[in-house]
CSV table of C-alpha atoms in Angstrom, one decimal:
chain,number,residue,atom,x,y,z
A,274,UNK,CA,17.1,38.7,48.2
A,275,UNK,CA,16.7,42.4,47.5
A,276,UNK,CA,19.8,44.4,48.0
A,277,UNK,CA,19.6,48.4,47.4
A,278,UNK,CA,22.8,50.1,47.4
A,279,UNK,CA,21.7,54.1,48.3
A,280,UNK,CA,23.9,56.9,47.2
A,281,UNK,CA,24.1,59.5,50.2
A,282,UNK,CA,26.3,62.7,49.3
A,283,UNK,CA,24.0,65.1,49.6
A,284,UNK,CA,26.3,68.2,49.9
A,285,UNK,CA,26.7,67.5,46.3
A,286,UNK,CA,23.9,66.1,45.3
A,287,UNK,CA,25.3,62.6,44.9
A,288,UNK,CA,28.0,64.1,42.6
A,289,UNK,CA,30.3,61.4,41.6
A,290,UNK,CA,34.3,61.7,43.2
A,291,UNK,CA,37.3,59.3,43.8
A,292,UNK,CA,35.6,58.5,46.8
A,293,UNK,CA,32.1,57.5,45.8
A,294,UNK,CA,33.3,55.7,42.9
A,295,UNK,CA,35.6,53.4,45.2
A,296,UNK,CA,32.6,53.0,47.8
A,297,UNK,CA,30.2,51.9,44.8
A,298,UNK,CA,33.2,49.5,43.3
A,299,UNK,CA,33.8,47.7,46.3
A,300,UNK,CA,29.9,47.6,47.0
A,301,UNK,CA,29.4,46.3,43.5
A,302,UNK,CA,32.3,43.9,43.9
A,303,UNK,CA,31.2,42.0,47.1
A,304,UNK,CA,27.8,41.3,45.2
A,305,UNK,CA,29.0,39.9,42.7
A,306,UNK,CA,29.5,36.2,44.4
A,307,UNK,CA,26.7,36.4,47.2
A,308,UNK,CA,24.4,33.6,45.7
A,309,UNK,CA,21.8,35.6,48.0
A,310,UNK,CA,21.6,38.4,45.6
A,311,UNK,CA,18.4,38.2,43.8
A,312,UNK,CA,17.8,41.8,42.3
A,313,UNK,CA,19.7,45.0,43.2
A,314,UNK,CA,18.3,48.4,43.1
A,315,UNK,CA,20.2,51.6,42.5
A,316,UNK,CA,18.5,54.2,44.2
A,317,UNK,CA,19.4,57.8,45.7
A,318,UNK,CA,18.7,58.7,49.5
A,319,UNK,CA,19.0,62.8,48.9
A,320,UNK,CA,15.1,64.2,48.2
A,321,UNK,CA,14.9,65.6,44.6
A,322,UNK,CA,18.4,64.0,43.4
A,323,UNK,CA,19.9,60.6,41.4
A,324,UNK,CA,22.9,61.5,40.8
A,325,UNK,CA,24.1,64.6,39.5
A,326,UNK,CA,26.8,63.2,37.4
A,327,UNK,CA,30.7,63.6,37.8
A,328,UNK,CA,31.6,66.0,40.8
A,329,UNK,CA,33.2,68.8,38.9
A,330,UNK,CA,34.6,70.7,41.6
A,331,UNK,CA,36.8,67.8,42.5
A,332,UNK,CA,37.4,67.9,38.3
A,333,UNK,CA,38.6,71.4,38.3
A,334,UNK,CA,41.3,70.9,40.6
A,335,UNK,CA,43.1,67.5,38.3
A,336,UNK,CA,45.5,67.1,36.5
A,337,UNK,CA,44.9,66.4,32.8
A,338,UNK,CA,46.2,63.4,33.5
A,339,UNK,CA,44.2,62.4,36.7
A,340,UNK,CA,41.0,63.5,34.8
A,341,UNK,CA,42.0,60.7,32.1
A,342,UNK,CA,42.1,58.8,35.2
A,343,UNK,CA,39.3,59.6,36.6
A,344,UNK,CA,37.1,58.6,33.6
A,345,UNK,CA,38.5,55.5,33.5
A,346,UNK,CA,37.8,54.6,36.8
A,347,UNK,CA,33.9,55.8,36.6
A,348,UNK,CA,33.8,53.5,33.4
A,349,UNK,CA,35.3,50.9,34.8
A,350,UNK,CA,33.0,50.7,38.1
A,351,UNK,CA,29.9,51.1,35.4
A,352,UNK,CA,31.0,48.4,33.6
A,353,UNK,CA,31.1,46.6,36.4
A,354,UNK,CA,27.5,47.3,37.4
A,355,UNK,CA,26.1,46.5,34.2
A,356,UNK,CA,27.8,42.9,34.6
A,357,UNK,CA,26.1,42.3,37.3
A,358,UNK,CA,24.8,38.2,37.3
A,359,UNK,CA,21.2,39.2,38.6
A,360,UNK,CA,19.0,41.9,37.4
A,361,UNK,CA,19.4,45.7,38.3
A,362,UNK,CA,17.1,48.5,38.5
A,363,UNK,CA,17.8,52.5,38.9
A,364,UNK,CA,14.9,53.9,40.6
A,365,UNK,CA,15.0,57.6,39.8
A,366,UNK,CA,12.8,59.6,41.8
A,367,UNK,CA,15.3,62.9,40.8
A,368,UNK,CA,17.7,64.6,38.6
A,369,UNK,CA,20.3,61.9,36.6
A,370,UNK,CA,22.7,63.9,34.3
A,371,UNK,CA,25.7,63.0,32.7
A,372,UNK,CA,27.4,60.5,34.5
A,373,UNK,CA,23.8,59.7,37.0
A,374,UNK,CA,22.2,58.7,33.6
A,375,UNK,CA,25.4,56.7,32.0
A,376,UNK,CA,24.8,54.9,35.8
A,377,UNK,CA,21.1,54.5,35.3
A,378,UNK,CA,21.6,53.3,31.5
A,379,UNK,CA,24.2,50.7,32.6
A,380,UNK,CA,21.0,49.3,34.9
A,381,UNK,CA,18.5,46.4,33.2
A,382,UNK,CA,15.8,48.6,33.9
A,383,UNK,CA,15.3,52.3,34.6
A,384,UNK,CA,12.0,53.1,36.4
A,385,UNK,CA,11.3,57.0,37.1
A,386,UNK,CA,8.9,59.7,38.5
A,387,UNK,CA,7.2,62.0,36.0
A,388,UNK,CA,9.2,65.1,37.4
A,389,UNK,CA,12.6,63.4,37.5
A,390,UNK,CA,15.1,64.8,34.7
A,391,UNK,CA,17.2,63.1,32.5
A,392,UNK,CA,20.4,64.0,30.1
A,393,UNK,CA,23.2,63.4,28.7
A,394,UNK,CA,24.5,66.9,29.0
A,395,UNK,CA,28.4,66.7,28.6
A,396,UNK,CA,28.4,68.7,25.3
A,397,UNK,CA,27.8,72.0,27.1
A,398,UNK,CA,30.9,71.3,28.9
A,399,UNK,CA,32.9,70.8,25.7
A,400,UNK,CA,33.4,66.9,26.3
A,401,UNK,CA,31.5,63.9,25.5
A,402,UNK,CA,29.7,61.1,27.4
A,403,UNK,CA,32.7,58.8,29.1
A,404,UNK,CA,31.5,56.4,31.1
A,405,UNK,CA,29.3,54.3,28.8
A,406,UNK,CA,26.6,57.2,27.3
A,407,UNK,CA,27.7,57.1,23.8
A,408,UNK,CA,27.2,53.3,23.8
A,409,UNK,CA,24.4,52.4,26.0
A,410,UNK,CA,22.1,55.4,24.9
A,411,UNK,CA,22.2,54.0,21.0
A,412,UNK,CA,20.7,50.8,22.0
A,413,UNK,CA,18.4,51.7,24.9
A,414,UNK,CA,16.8,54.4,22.3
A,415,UNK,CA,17.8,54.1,18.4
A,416,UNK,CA,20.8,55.7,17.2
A,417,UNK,CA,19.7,58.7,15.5
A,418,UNK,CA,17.3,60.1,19.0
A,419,UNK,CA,20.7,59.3,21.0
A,420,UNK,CA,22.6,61.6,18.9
A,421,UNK,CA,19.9,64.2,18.7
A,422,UNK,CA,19.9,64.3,22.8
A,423,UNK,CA,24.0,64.1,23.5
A,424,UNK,CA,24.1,66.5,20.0
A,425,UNK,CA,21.6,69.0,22.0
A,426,UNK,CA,22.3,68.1,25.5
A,427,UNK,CA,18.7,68.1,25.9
A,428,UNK,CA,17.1,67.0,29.9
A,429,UNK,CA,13.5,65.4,29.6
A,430,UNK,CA,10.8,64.6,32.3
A,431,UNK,CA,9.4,61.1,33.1
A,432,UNK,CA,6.7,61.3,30.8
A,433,UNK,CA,9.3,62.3,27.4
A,434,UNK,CA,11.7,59.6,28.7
A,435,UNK,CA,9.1,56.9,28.5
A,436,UNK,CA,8.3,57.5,25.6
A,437,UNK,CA,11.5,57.7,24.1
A,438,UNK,CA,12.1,53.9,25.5
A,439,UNK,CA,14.5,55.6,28.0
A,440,UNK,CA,12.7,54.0,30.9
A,441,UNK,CA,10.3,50.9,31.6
A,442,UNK,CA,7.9,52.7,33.9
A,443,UNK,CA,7.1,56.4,34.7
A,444,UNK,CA,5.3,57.0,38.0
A,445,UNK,CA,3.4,60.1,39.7
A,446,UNK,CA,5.5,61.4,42.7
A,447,UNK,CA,4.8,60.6,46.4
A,448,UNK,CA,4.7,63.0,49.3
A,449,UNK,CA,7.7,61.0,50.5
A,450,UNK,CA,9.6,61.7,47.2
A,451,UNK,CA,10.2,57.6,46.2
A,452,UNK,CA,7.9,56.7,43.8
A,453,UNK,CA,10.3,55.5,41.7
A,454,UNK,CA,11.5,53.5,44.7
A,455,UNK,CA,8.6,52.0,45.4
A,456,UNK,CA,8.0,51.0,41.6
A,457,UNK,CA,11.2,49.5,41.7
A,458,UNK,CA,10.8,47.5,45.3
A,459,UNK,CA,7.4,45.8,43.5
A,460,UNK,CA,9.2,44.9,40.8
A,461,UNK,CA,12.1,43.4,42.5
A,462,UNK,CA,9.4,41.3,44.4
A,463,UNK,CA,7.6,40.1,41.1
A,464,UNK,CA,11.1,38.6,40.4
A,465,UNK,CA,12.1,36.9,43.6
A,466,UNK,CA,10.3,33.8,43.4
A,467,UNK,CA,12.2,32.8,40.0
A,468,UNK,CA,14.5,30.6,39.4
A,469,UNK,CA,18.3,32.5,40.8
A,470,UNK,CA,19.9,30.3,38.0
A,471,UNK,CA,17.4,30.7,35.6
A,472,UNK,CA,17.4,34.4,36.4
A,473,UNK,CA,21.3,34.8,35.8
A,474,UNK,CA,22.1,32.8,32.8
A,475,UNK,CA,18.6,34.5,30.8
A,476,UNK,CA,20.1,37.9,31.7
A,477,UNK,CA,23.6,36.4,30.5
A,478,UNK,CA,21.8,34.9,27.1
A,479,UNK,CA,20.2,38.6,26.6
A,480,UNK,CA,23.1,40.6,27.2
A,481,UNK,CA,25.2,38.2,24.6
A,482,UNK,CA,23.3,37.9,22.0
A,483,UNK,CA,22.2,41.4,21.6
A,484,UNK,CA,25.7,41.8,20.3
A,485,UNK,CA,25.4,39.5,17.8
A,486,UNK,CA,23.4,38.1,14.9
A,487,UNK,CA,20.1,36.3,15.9
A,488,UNK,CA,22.1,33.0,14.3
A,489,UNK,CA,24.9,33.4,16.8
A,490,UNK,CA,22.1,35.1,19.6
A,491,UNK,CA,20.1,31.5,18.9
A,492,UNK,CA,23.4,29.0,19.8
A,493,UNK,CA,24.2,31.8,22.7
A,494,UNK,CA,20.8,30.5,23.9
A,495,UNK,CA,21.4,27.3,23.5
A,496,UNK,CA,24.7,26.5,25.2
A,497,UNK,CA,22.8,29.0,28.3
A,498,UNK,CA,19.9,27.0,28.1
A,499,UNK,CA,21.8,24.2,28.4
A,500,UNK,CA,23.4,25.7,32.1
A,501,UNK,CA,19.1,25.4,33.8
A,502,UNK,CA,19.0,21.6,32.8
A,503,UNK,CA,20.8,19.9,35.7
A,504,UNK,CA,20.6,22.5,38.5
A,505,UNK,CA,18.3,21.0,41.9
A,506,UNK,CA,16.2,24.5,41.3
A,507,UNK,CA,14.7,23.4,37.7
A,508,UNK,CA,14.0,19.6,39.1
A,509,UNK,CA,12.2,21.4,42.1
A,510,UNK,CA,10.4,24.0,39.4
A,511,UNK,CA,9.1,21.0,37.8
A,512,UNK,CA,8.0,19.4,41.0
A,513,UNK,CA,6.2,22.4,42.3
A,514,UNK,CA,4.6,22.2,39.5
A,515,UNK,CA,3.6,19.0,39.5
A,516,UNK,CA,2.3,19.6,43.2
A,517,UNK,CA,0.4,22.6,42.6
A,518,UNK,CA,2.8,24.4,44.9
A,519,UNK,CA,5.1,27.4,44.9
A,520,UNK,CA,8.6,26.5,43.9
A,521,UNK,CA,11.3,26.6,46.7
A,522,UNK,CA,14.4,27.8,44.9
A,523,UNK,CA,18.1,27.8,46.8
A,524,UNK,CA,20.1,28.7,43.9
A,525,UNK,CA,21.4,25.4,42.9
């Protein structure tokens, strides 16, 4: 029930082009119906790297037009990570700047090494967060510290990024250099045996109502809550329960 989707482009340190963008889309895409799906982890298989954000070489050599483009398409394929049904996690056992973050940020939860490093760092570059980092940052970490680290550009460790609330969990680094990974993987696990309905509409009721008012938030809740009532999983929930028995969840 664990999928991880790896980015491999090591020649550019998992640099984000046209290409990688349409890989990750169409990856992202046939997940989004597989009832299988428990958790997905984002992770990076290049030692030392996340994602290094867009792949400006590739940048340099657009269009004004195509750039517009371009940004588009990277929101676009974020978006549709963050709306994901089930819950994702960005292991980040490297560098995630720019565009690797805005990836990370679009994630449920963010879990990194203590040496990985983290930034919004578009302003040195004369342009702004565009695929979701001027939005998501606010509300992962207050307004006013989101500013202060797009205003400044500023890249912090593991340790400054969970404090800041940027990530859930800060690990030491492995020999192996996935620490993160690994974090992640456990996690995952602690969330397989839950109900997969249960699992989607709770992240559905969170993601809603965090958008609105607690008054609307509550009746968000309630019409989700009312989606676990007559699924087969929360009859068997109740029987396991009765029985003293793991549950034995299909997703119904």
């Amino acid at each position: 029930g664990i999928v991880v989707l790896g980015l491999n482009r090591s020649h550019a340190k998992n640099a984000l082009n046209k290409n990688l963008l349409k890989m990750m889309s169409k990856a992202v895409d046939a997940l989004k119906s597989d009832k299988k799906v428990r958790t997905v982890i984002f992770r990076s298989e290049v030692p030392g790297i996340f994602c290094a954000g867009a792949d400006l070489k590739e940048r340099a050599k657009m269009h004004s037009s195509e750039v517009s483009s371009f940004v588009s398409k990277a929101r676009a394929t974020i978006n549709e990570m963050a709306n994901l049904p089930v819950p994702t996690i960005a292991a980040i056992d490297g560098a995630a700047l720019g565009g690797g973050l805005e990836l990370a940020l679009a994630c449920d939860i963010r879990v990194a090494a203590s040496s990985a490093k983290m930034g919004l760092v578009e302003t040195k570059l004369a342009i702004i967060p565009g695929a979701g980092g001027t939005q998501r940052l606010p509300r992962t970490i207050g307004v006013s510290l989101a500013k202060e680290l797009i205003f400044s550009a500023r890249i912090v460790d593991g340790e400054e990024a969970k404090s800041i609330g940027l990530i859930s969990h800060v690990v030491e680094q492995n020999e192996a250099g996935d620490a993160a990974y690994r974090r992640a993987l456990a996690l995952a696990r602690e969330f397989l045996p839950q109900g997969p309905v249960a699992m989607r509409v709770a992240k559905l009721a969170i993601n809603q109502g965090m958008e609105v008012d607690l008054v609307t938030g509550l009746a968000i809740e309630e019409a989700c809550y009312a989606q676990t009532i007559p699924t087969k999983d929360r009859i068997e929930g109740l029987l396991a329960f009765k029985e003293k028995r793991p549950p034995r969840y299909k997703g119904e």
